[in-house]
Coordinates of C-alpha atoms in Angstrom, one line a residue:
Chain Y
M1 CA 4.5 13.7 34.0
H2 CA 8.2 13.4 33.0
I3 CA 7.6 9.9 31.5
K4 CA 4.6 11.2 29.6
R5 CA 6.6 14.1 28.1
K6 CA 9.4 11.7 27.1
G7 CA 6.9 9.4 25.4
L8 CA 5.4 12.3 23.4
F9 CA 8.9 13.4 22.4
I10 CA 9.7 9.9 21.1
I11 CA 6.4 9.8 19.2
I12 CA 7.1 13.2 17.6
I13 CA 10.6 12.2 16.7
S14 CA 9.4 8.9 15.2
I15 CA 6.7 10.6 13.1
A16 CA 9.2 13.2 11.9
T17 CA 11.7 10.5 11.0
V18 CA 9.0 8.5 9.0
I19 CA 7.9 11.7 7.2
S20 CA 11.5 12.6 6.4
L21 CA 12.2 9.1 5.1
I22 CA 9.1 9.2 2.9
L23 CA 10.0 12.6 1.6
A24 CA 13.6 11.6 1.0
G25 CA 12.4 8.5 -0.7
F26 CA 10.1 10.5 -2.9
F27 CA 12.8 13.0 -3.9
I28 CA 15.2 10.2 -4.6
V29 CA 12.7 8.3 -6.8
R30 CA 11.8 11.6 -8.5
A31 CA 15.5 12.4 -9.1
V32 CA 16.0 8.9 -10.6
G33 CA 12.9 9.4 -12.8
M34 CA 14.2 12.8 -13.9
K35 CA 17.6 11.3 -14.9
H36 CA 15.9 8.6 -16.9
V37 CA 13.7 11.2 -18.7
M38 CA 16.7 13.3 -19.4
D39 CA 18.6 10.3 -20.8
R40 CA 15.9 9.9 -23.3
T41 CA 16.6 13.3 -24.8
D42 CA 20.3 12.5 -25.1
V43 CA 20.0 11.7 -28.8
Q44 CA 21.4 13.3 -31.9
L45 CA 19.3 16.4 -32.4
P46 CA 17.9 17.4 -35.8
G47 CA 19.9 20.2 -37.5
R48 CA 18.8 23.6 -38.7
V49 CA 15.9 23.8 -41.2
K50 CA 15.2 26.5 -43.8
Y51 CA 11.6 26.9 -44.7
Q52 CA 10.1 29.7 -46.8
D53 CA 13.3 31.8 -46.4
K54 CA 13.3 31.5 -42.6
L55 CA 15.8 29.5 -40.6
Y56 CA 14.8 27.3 -37.7
E57 CA 16.6 25.4 -34.9
Y58 CA 15.2 22.3 -33.2
N59 CA 14.0 23.2 -29.6
D60 CA 16.1 21.0 -27.4
H61 CA 13.9 21.6 -24.3
I62 CA 11.3 19.3 -25.8
I63 CA 10.3 15.8 -24.7
T64 CA 7.8 14.0 -26.9
F65 CA 5.7 11.0 -26.1
L66 CA 3.4 9.0 -28.3
I67 CA 0.2 8.0 -26.6
L68 CA -1.9 5.3 -28.3
G69 CA -5.4 4.0 -27.7
I70 CA -5.5 0.4 -28.8
D71 CA -8.7 -1.2 -29.9
K72 CA -8.6 -4.9 -29.4
G73 CA -11.9 -5.5 -27.7
K74 CA -10.1 -7.5 -25.0
E75 CA -9.5 -6.8 -21.4
T76 CA -5.7 -7.0 -21.6
I77 CA -3.1 -6.4 -24.2
E78 CA -1.7 -9.8 -25.2
P79 CA 1.1 -10.8 -27.6
Y80 CA -0.3 -11.6 -31.0
E81 CA 1.1 -14.5 -32.9
K82 CA 0.0 -14.0 -36.5
D83 CA 1.2 -11.6 -39.2
D84 CA -2.1 -10.5 -40.6
G85 CA -2.4 -7.2 -38.7
G86 CA -4.2 -8.7 -35.8
G87 CA -2.1 -7.0 -33.1
G88 CA -4.8 -4.4 -32.6
Q89 CA -5.3 -1.0 -34.4
A90 CA -4.1 2.2 -32.9
D91 CA -7.5 3.8 -32.8
A92 CA -6.4 7.0 -31.1
L93 CA -3.0 8.6 -31.7
F94 CA -1.6 11.6 -29.8
L95 CA 1.7 13.2 -29.4
A96 CA 2.2 14.8 -26.0
V97 CA 4.9 17.5 -26.3
M98 CA 6.4 18.8 -23.1
N99 CA 8.4 22.0 -23.2
T100 CA 10.5 21.9 -20.0
E101 CA 11.7 25.5 -20.4
E102 CA 8.4 27.2 -21.1
K103 CA 6.5 24.6 -18.9
T104 CA 3.8 23.9 -21.5
I105 CA 2.2 20.8 -22.9
E106 CA 1.1 20.6 -26.5
I107 CA -1.2 17.7 -27.5
I108 CA -1.2 16.8 -31.2
S109 CA -4.0 14.6 -32.3
I110 CA -3.4 12.4 -35.4
N111 CA -6.3 11.1 -37.4
R112 CA -6.3 7.3 -37.3
N113 CA -7.0 7.2 -41.1
A114 CA -4.0 9.4 -42.0
M115 CA -2.5 7.9 -45.1
T116 CA 1.2 7.2 -44.7
D117 CA 3.8 4.5 -45.2
I118 CA 3.1 1.3 -43.3
S119 CA 5.7 -1.4 -43.0
I120 CA 4.6 -5.0 -43.1
Y121 CA 6.6 -7.6 -41.1
D122 CA 6.1 -11.3 -40.8
K123 CA 5.5 -13.0 -37.4
D124 CA 9.3 -13.3 -36.9
G125 CA 9.7 -9.6 -37.3
N126 CA 11.3 -9.8 -40.8
Y127 CA 10.5 -6.8 -43.0
Y128 CA 8.3 -7.8 -45.9
A129 CA 7.0 -4.6 -47.7
T130 CA 5.9 -1.0 -47.4
Y131 CA 2.6 0.3 -48.6
N132 CA 0.5 3.5 -48.2
A133 CA -2.3 2.9 -45.8
Q134 CA -4.2 4.3 -42.7
I135 CA -1.6 4.9 -39.9
A136 CA -3.8 3.1 -37.3
L137 CA -3.1 -0.2 -39.1
Q138 CA 0.6 -0.2 -38.4
H139 CA 0.2 -1.3 -34.8
G140 CA -1.5 -4.5 -36.0
Y141 CA 1.6 -5.7 -37.8
G142 CA 3.5 -6.6 -34.7
D143 CA 3.2 -8.6 -31.5
G144 CA 0.5 -6.4 -30.0
K145 CA 3.1 -5.3 -27.4
E146 CA 6.5 -3.6 -27.6
M147 CA 7.2 -4.5 -31.2
S148 CA 3.8 -3.1 -32.3
C149 CA 4.5 0.1 -30.4
Q150 CA 7.9 0.4 -31.9
Y151 CA 6.5 0.0 -35.4
Q152 CA 3.8 2.5 -34.7
L153 CA 6.3 5.0 -33.3
T154 CA 8.4 4.7 -36.5
A155 CA 5.3 5.3 -38.6
V156 CA 4.3 8.4 -36.7
Q157 CA 7.9 9.6 -36.7
N158 CA 8.0 9.2 -40.5
L159 CA 4.7 11.1 -40.9
F160 CA 6.2 13.9 -38.7
Y161 CA 9.3 14.2 -40.9
N162 CA 11.5 12.2 -38.5
I163 CA 11.4 14.4 -35.4
P164 CA 12.6 12.7 -32.2
I165 CA 9.9 10.8 -30.2
H166 CA 11.3 9.9 -26.8
G167 CA 8.8 7.3 -25.6
Y168 CA 5.4 5.7 -25.9
A169 CA 2.5 4.4 -23.9
A170 CA -0.2 2.3 -25.5
V171 CA -3.3 1.8 -23.5
N172 CA -6.2 -0.6 -24.3
T173 CA -9.3 1.5 -24.7
N174 CA -11.0 -0.8 -22.2
A175 CA -8.8 0.9 -19.5
I176 CA -10.6 4.3 -20.1
P177 CA -13.0 3.8 -17.1
A178 CA -10.2 3.0 -14.7
I179 CA -8.1 5.9 -15.9
N180 CA -11.1 8.3 -15.7
D181 CA -12.1 7.2 -12.2
T182 CA -8.5 7.4 -10.8
V183 CA -8.5 11.2 -11.3
G184 CA -12.0 11.4 -9.7
G185 CA -14.0 11.6 -13.0
V186 CA -14.1 14.3 -15.7
D187 CA -16.7 17.0 -16.3
V188 CA -17.9 17.6 -19.9
L189 CA -20.6 19.3 -21.8
V190 CA -22.0 16.5 -24.0
L191 CA -21.3 17.4 -27.6
E192 CA -23.6 14.9 -29.4
D193 CA -26.4 12.6 -28.6
L194 CA -25.0 9.3 -27.4
T195 CA -28.1 8.1 -25.4
A196 CA -28.4 5.0 -27.6
W197 CA -25.2 3.7 -25.9
D198 CA -25.4 5.5 -22.5
P199 CA -28.7 7.1 -21.3
T200 CA -26.7 9.8 -19.4
L201 CA -25.0 11.1 -22.5
V202 CA -27.7 13.7 -23.5
K203 CA -26.6 16.3 -25.9
D204 CA -25.8 19.8 -24.3
S205 CA -26.0 18.4 -20.8
Q206 CA -23.2 19.2 -18.3
I207 CA -22.2 15.9 -16.7
H208 CA -19.5 14.4 -14.5
L209 CA -18.3 11.3 -16.4
M210 CA -17.6 8.2 -14.4
G211 CA -16.8 4.6 -15.3
E212 CA -18.3 3.2 -18.5
S213 CA -19.9 6.6 -19.5
A214 CA -16.3 7.9 -20.0
Y215 CA -15.6 4.9 -22.2
W216 CA -18.6 5.5 -24.5
Y217 CA -18.0 9.2 -24.6
V218 CA -14.3 8.9 -25.7
K219 CA -14.5 5.8 -27.7
F220 CA -17.8 5.6 -29.6
R221 CA -18.2 6.4 -33.2
D222 CA -20.8 5.4 -35.7
S223 CA -18.7 4.1 -38.6
Y224 CA -21.8 4.4 -40.9
I225 CA -21.6 8.2 -40.5
Y226 CA -19.2 9.7 -42.9
D227 CA -16.2 11.5 -41.2
S228 CA -17.5 10.3 -37.8
I229 CA -13.8 10.2 -36.8
N230 CA -13.7 14.0 -36.8
M231 CA -16.7 14.1 -34.5
R232 CA -15.0 11.7 -32.1
M233 CA -11.8 13.6 -32.2
T234 CA -13.6 16.7 -31.2
R235 CA -15.0 14.8 -28.2
Q236 CA -11.6 13.4 -27.4
K237 CA -10.0 16.8 -27.6
Q238 CA -12.6 18.2 -25.1
Y239 CA -12.3 15.1 -22.8
L240 CA -8.5 15.2 -22.8
N241 CA -8.5 18.9 -22.0
N242 CA -10.8 18.4 -19.1
F243 CA -9.0 15.2 -18.1
I244 CA -5.6 17.0 -17.8
E245 CA -7.3 19.6 -15.6
A246 CA -8.7 16.9 -13.3
A247 CA -5.4 15.0 -13.3
K248 CA -3.6 18.2 -12.2
H249 CA -5.9 18.6 -9.3
A250 CA -5.6 14.9 -8.4
A251 CA -1.8 15.1 -8.6
K252 CA -1.7 18.2 -6.4
K253 CA -3.8 16.4 -3.7
N254 CA -1.8 13.1 -3.9
I255 CA 1.1 12.6 -6.2
F256 CA 1.1 8.9 -5.7
V257 CA -2.3 8.6 -7.4
V258 CA -0.4 8.1 -10.6
L259 CA 1.3 5.0 -9.3
D260 CA -2.0 3.5 -8.3
L261 CA -3.2 4.1 -11.8
Y262 CA 0.0 2.6 -13.3
R263 CA -0.5 -0.5 -11.2
E264 CA -4.2 -0.8 -12.0
I265 CA -3.9 -0.5 -15.8
S266 CA -0.5 -2.1 -16.3
A267 CA -2.1 -5.3 -17.7
Q268 CA -3.9 -3.1 -20.2
M269 CA -0.9 -1.0 -21.2
T270 CA 2.4 -1.3 -23.0
T271 CA 4.9 1.4 -22.3
D272 CA 8.6 2.0 -22.3
I273 CA 8.2 4.7 -19.6
T274 CA 9.1 3.4 -16.1
P275 CA 7.1 4.1 -12.9
T276 CA 9.8 6.5 -11.6
E277 CA 9.7 8.5 -14.9
I278 CA 5.9 8.7 -14.6
L279 CA 6.2 9.9 -11.0
Y280 CA 8.6 12.6 -12.1
L281 CA 6.5 13.7 -15.1
T282 CA 3.4 13.8 -12.9
S283 CA 5.2 15.9 -10.3
L284 CA 5.8 18.5 -13.1
L285 CA 2.2 18.5 -14.2
P286 CA 0.7 21.1 -11.7
Q287 CA 3.3 23.6 -12.9
Y288 CA 2.5 23.1 -16.6
E289 CA 0.2 25.2 -18.6
F290 CA -2.5 23.5 -20.6
D291 CA -5.8 24.6 -22.1
E292 CA -7.6 24.2 -25.4
T293 CA -5.2 26.5 -27.2
H294 CA -2.5 23.9 -26.6
F295 CA -4.4 21.2 -28.4
H296 CA -3.6 20.7 -32.1
T297 CA -5.0 18.5 -34.9
V298 CA -3.1 17.4 -38.0
A299 CA -5.1 19.2 -40.8
G300 CA -6.2 17.3 -43.9
E301 CA -9.1 16.0 -45.8
T302 CA -11.1 12.8 -45.5
V303 CA -12.1 11.0 -48.7
M304 CA -13.8 7.7 -49.3
G305 CA -11.4 5.0 -50.4
E306 CA -12.4 1.8 -52.1
E307 CA -13.6 0.3 -48.8
F308 CA -12.6 2.6 -46.0
E309 CA -12.2 6.3 -45.3
E310 CA -8.8 7.8 -46.1
F311 CA -7.4 11.0 -44.5
Y312 CA -4.9 12.9 -46.6
V313 CA -2.7 15.2 -44.5
D314 CA -2.2 18.8 -45.5
E315 CA 1.6 18.6 -45.8
A316 CA 2.2 22.4 -45.7
A317 CA 0.0 22.8 -42.6
L318 CA 1.8 19.8 -41.0
L319 CA 5.2 21.2 -41.7
Q320 CA 4.2 24.6 -40.3
M321 CA 2.8 22.9 -37.2
I322 CA 6.1 21.0 -36.7
L323 CA 8.1 24.2 -37.0
D324 CA 5.8 26.0 -34.6
I325 CA 5.9 23.3 -31.9
F326 CA 9.3 21.6 -32.2
Y327 CA 11.5 24.4 -33.6
I328 CA 12.4 28.0 -32.7
E329 CA 13.3 30.6 -35.2
A330 CA 17.1 31.0 -35.5
E331 CA 18.6 34.4 -34.8
Chain X
M1 CA 97.3 32.5 -44.5
A2 CA 96.6 28.8 -44.7
L3 CA 94.1 27.5 -42.2
P4 CA 95.3 25.3 -39.4
N5 CA 94.7 21.6 -39.9
T6 CA 92.2 21.3 -37.0
Q7 CA 90.1 24.2 -38.5
K8 CA 90.2 22.5 -41.9
R9 CA 89.1 19.3 -40.4
N10 CA 86.2 21.1 -38.6
I11 CA 85.0 22.7 -41.9
I12 CA 85.1 19.4 -43.7
L13 CA 83.2 17.7 -40.8
F14 CA 80.6 20.5 -40.8
S15 CA 80.1 20.4 -44.5
L16 CA 79.7 16.6 -44.3
L17 CA 77.1 16.9 -41.6
L18 CA 75.3 19.6 -43.6
C19 CA 75.2 17.3 -46.6
I20 CA 73.8 14.4 -44.6
L21 CA 71.2 16.8 -43.0
C22 CA 70.1 18.2 -46.4
S23 CA 69.8 14.8 -47.9
V24 CA 67.8 13.5 -44.9
T25 CA 65.4 16.5 -44.9
G26 CA 65.3 16.3 -48.7
C27 CA 64.0 12.7 -48.4
A28 CA 61.4 13.7 -45.9
R29 CA 60.2 16.6 -48.1
K30 CA 60.0 14.4 -51.2
T31 CA 56.2 14.0 -51.6
S32 CA 54.3 11.7 -53.8
A33 CA 52.6 13.2 -56.9
I34 CA 49.3 12.0 -55.4
S35 CA 49.6 14.0 -52.1
S36 CA 50.8 17.1 -53.9
E37 CA 48.1 17.1 -56.6
S38 CA 45.1 19.3 -56.4
A39 CA 42.3 20.3 -58.8
K40 CA 42.4 23.9 -57.5
D41 CA 44.5 24.8 -60.6
S42 CA 42.0 23.0 -62.8
H43 CA 44.5 20.4 -64.0
I44 CA 45.1 16.8 -62.9
D45 CA 48.2 15.0 -64.2
F46 CA 46.7 11.5 -64.6
P47 CA 49.8 9.7 -66.1
L48 CA 51.9 10.8 -63.1
L49 CA 49.2 9.7 -60.6
Q50 CA 48.6 6.4 -62.3
E51 CA 52.4 5.7 -62.3
E52 CA 52.1 5.7 -58.5
N53 CA 48.8 3.8 -58.4
P54 CA 47.0 2.6 -61.5
D55 CA 43.7 2.2 -59.5
I56 CA 43.3 6.0 -59.7
F57 CA 40.8 6.8 -62.5
A58 CA 39.3 10.2 -61.5
W59 CA 39.7 13.2 -59.2
I60 CA 36.9 14.9 -57.3
Y61 CA 36.9 18.5 -56.2
I62 CA 34.2 20.4 -54.3
P63 CA 35.0 24.1 -54.1
G64 CA 34.5 25.5 -50.6
T65 CA 35.4 22.2 -48.9
E66 CA 38.5 20.1 -48.3
I67 CA 37.3 17.5 -50.7
D68 CA 40.0 17.5 -53.4
Y69 CA 41.0 13.8 -53.8
P70 CA 41.7 11.0 -56.3
I71 CA 39.0 8.4 -56.8
L72 CA 40.1 4.8 -56.9
Q73 CA 38.7 1.4 -57.8
N74 CA 40.5 -1.8 -56.6
K75 CA 40.1 -4.6 -59.1
Q76 CA 39.9 -7.4 -56.5
S77 CA 38.0 -5.9 -53.5
D78 CA 35.1 -3.5 -53.2
D79 CA 36.2 -1.9 -50.0
F80 CA 40.0 -2.2 -50.2
Y81 CA 40.3 1.6 -50.2
A82 CA 38.1 2.0 -47.2
S83 CA 41.2 1.1 -45.2
H84 CA 44.0 2.1 -47.6
D85 CA 45.3 5.5 -48.7
A86 CA 45.7 6.4 -52.4
L87 CA 49.2 4.9 -52.4
G88 CA 47.8 1.6 -51.3
N89 CA 49.2 1.9 -47.8
E90 CA 47.1 0.9 -44.8
S91 CA 45.3 3.9 -43.4
A92 CA 42.4 4.4 -41.0
A93 CA 41.1 7.3 -43.0
G94 CA 41.0 5.4 -46.3
S95 CA 40.4 7.0 -49.7
V96 CA 37.6 8.0 -52.0
Y97 CA 36.6 4.9 -53.9
I98 CA 33.9 3.2 -56.0
E99 CA 32.8 -0.5 -55.9
L100 CA 33.3 -2.9 -58.8
A101 CA 29.7 -2.7 -59.7
N102 CA 30.3 0.9 -61.0
L103 CA 32.1 1.7 -64.2
T104 CA 35.2 3.9 -64.1
S105 CA 33.9 5.7 -67.3
M106 CA 31.2 7.4 -65.1
C107 CA 28.6 6.2 -67.5
D108 CA 26.3 4.6 -64.9
F109 CA 23.0 6.1 -63.8
N110 CA 24.4 6.4 -60.3
T111 CA 28.1 6.1 -59.4
V112 CA 28.4 5.7 -55.7
L113 CA 31.5 7.3 -54.2
H114 CA 32.5 6.1 -50.8
G115 CA 34.6 7.9 -48.3
Q116 CA 35.0 7.9 -44.6
A117 CA 33.9 10.7 -42.4
G118 CA 33.9 11.1 -38.6
E119 CA 36.2 13.1 -36.4
D120 CA 38.4 10.1 -35.4
S121 CA 39.3 8.9 -38.9
K122 CA 39.8 12.4 -40.5
G123 CA 38.5 10.6 -43.6
P124 CA 38.2 12.3 -47.0
F125 CA 34.4 12.8 -46.7
T126 CA 34.5 14.5 -43.2
D127 CA 33.5 17.7 -44.9
L128 CA 30.5 16.1 -46.5
Y129 CA 28.4 16.5 -43.4
Q130 CA 28.5 20.3 -43.8
F131 CA 25.8 19.8 -46.5
Q132 CA 23.4 18.9 -43.7
D133 CA 23.2 22.7 -43.0
P134 CA 20.7 24.4 -45.2
L135 CA 22.8 27.6 -45.6
F136 CA 25.9 25.6 -46.6
F137 CA 23.8 23.5 -49.0
D138 CA 22.5 26.7 -50.6
E139 CA 25.9 28.1 -51.1
H140 CA 27.7 25.1 -52.4
E141 CA 26.3 23.4 -55.4
T142 CA 29.1 22.4 -57.8
I143 CA 31.2 19.2 -57.9
Y144 CA 34.0 18.8 -60.5
L145 CA 35.1 15.4 -61.5
Y146 CA 38.2 15.0 -63.6
L147 CA 38.8 12.0 -65.8
D148 CA 41.8 11.5 -68.0
G149 CA 40.9 13.7 -71.0
N150 CA 37.6 15.0 -69.6
V151 CA 36.1 17.3 -67.0
L152 CA 32.5 16.6 -65.7
T153 CA 30.5 19.2 -63.8
Y154 CA 27.7 18.0 -61.4
K155 CA 25.1 20.1 -59.6
I156 CA 24.3 18.9 -56.0
F157 CA 20.5 18.7 -55.8
A158 CA 20.0 16.6 -52.7
A159 CA 21.6 15.8 -49.3
Y160 CA 20.0 13.5 -46.9
E161 CA 20.3 10.7 -44.4
R162 CA 19.0 7.2 -45.1
D163 CA 19.3 3.8 -43.5
N164 CA 22.9 2.5 -43.8
T165 CA 22.2 -0.1 -46.5
S166 CA 24.2 -0.4 -49.7
L167 CA 22.6 1.7 -52.5
L168 CA 24.1 -0.6 -55.2
R169 CA 22.5 -3.6 -53.6
T170 CA 19.2 -2.0 -52.7
Y171 CA 18.5 -0.6 -56.2
D172 CA 19.4 -2.2 -59.6
F173 CA 20.6 0.8 -61.4
T174 CA 21.1 -1.2 -64.6
Y175 CA 17.3 -1.1 -65.2
L176 CA 15.0 1.9 -65.5
S177 CA 12.8 0.6 -62.7
G178 CA 15.7 0.6 -60.2
C179 CA 16.7 4.1 -61.1
S180 CA 13.0 5.3 -60.8
Q181 CA 12.7 3.6 -57.4
F182 CA 15.8 5.4 -56.2
L183 CA 14.5 8.8 -57.3
Y184 CA 11.0 8.1 -55.9
D185 CA 12.5 7.2 -52.5
L186 CA 14.8 10.2 -52.5
Y187 CA 12.1 12.7 -53.4
N188 CA 9.7 11.2 -50.9
T189 CA 12.1 11.1 -48.0
R190 CA 10.2 12.6 -45.0
D191 CA 12.9 14.3 -42.9
M192 CA 13.1 17.8 -41.6
N193 CA 16.8 17.7 -42.5
M194 CA 16.2 16.6 -46.1
Q195 CA 17.9 19.1 -48.4
I196 CA 16.5 19.4 -51.9
R197 CA 17.5 22.3 -54.1
D198 CA 14.6 24.5 -55.1
G199 CA 13.5 23.7 -58.7
W200 CA 15.5 20.5 -58.9
D201 CA 12.6 18.1 -58.8
F202 CA 13.0 17.0 -62.4
V203 CA 15.8 14.5 -62.2
N204 CA 14.9 11.2 -64.0
P205 CA 16.5 7.9 -64.9
Y206 CA 18.0 9.3 -68.1
H207 CA 20.3 11.6 -66.1
F208 CA 23.8 10.6 -64.8
L209 CA 24.2 10.9 -61.0
I210 CA 26.9 10.6 -58.5
T211 CA 26.1 9.9 -54.8
L212 CA 28.8 10.7 -52.2
T213 CA 28.1 8.5 -49.2
A214 CA 29.6 8.5 -45.7
Q215 CA 28.9 7.2 -42.2
E216 CA 29.9 8.8 -39.0
S217 CA 31.3 5.5 -37.7
A218 CA 31.6 1.9 -38.9
D219 CA 28.6 0.8 -36.8
S220 CA 26.3 3.8 -37.8
E221 CA 22.7 2.9 -38.5
K222 CA 22.5 5.8 -40.9
Q223 CA 24.5 7.0 -43.9
F224 CA 24.7 10.5 -45.2
N225 CA 24.4 11.0 -48.9
V226 CA 25.1 14.0 -51.2
V227 CA 23.5 13.5 -54.6
A228 CA 24.5 15.4 -57.7
V229 CA 23.5 15.3 -61.4
L230 CA 25.7 15.7 -64.4
T231 CA 25.2 19.1 -66.1
Q232 CA 28.4 19.4 -68.2
D233 CA 30.5 16.8 -70.0
V234 CA 33.3 18.7 -71.8
A235 CA 34.6 15.8 -74.0
G236 CA 31.2 14.3 -74.6
T237 CA 32.1 10.8 -73.5
I238 CA 29.2 10.1 -71.0
N239 CA 26.6 8.0 -72.6
R240 CA 24.6 4.8 -71.9
V241 CA 21.6 2.8 -73.2
V242 CA 18.8 2.8 -70.6
E243 CA 17.3 -0.7 -70.2
E244 CA 13.5 -0.6 -69.8

């Protein structure tokens, strides 16, 4: 009896020690991640801005990430050797804006055809010229990896009047099924008939997207339909909103789910955000408020160019959006 | 009532010491014409300044700032005055200067005035960065530039940060196309901190500009520019032929 009790005691102590070590490890990793995220924001902040007789200050509680969906039609993101824009287009562009004080996330969706300054570089990275073109093209003029992302970040930053963007993650759109399934799938009310590509995507039906269905729902657009990008962006907005909800639930159940995801899609992703930072950011997620009211679209107008659609940003609306999200009115 | 010899000696010694002391402090107080000159009285004594340093050709004064300095051009080196004071002595803070590519007559489309800023150097353009603030920018719009026999008035219409590349080497201001490109790039700068004065979107290659440029440190990736356009030329000496 005495020996039995002693054995039980040792087992309890051992389990407690293991749990303590795991918890300690988690908090250390999380703290490292937090420090790295905070280091990103340690840059020169924009000064005060006067707009329409009001004075604004940059909100220094904000951390902004550029999220890109890269369309290359390949399984993995590989370095690209040529300088003809073959590094893959940034088919989906989002800014994820975290306000660490108010604990909110704002998602800003940028039309891939937004006309802006694109810088052309040769294969050695030498600057060649700048011209006005669809923002999605910028990613192609790089190595398809870090260099492409850096160019794309600069182009988005230029469109957004040089506000700080603290990091990026570019994911091959082929990784959508894996990402979708890691959070246990995503519920949507199908907004348009996509049965030609996936028989389950019947308009107005409520379905639980899994695997390839998520890919078609998020990715598909009929380029023969004028302004089909706006229709797809509406689907992406709905999907992203529901995805964040599903991700919050998944993170609450098991915080390490994000590291599984990171490992699984790392071959299909280019990012300057480290696993420890991702772990820290995910740990914040359940406390953060997000619903459709936190989703924003850069306003503008689509016109038909010589060959392709061109989206002209409403500059006044964009400026107001930047002030609303990134600035606070000065006293 | 004659003083005793020792007392006389003490008085002589004291007077001697006083004389030495006065002459020493007198020397220390003796300032150069350059360091005591200021445009606050609306007058610059160029013959006196040029006696001390013939490289001085103009004087810049921005009311409401500490910028009240001679402008120099060295005939051998573009950046000699980046590391020398207006007397030509080595100095970390340097002076306000122009490069050899610009004319001292101020008749170029864009005369680029360099000056150091940054807290460490206490350079002459440290105050320039105040123009980043929209309220300061709103309230300070005039630059006076004195030449020997003329006073030029400029209105500040833009203040912005750009990549730290040489303006004179990026744009060929001797041709209309270079001037137009500079203005196009300026007016199309997408930066929340770009300051453009309301109603001043009409500047064209036929105007005369000055650009005051500074960097926070020697290895800065960005330079801060304050751009002003000539609005008054008292003696009527500013002119040029614009090459198409």
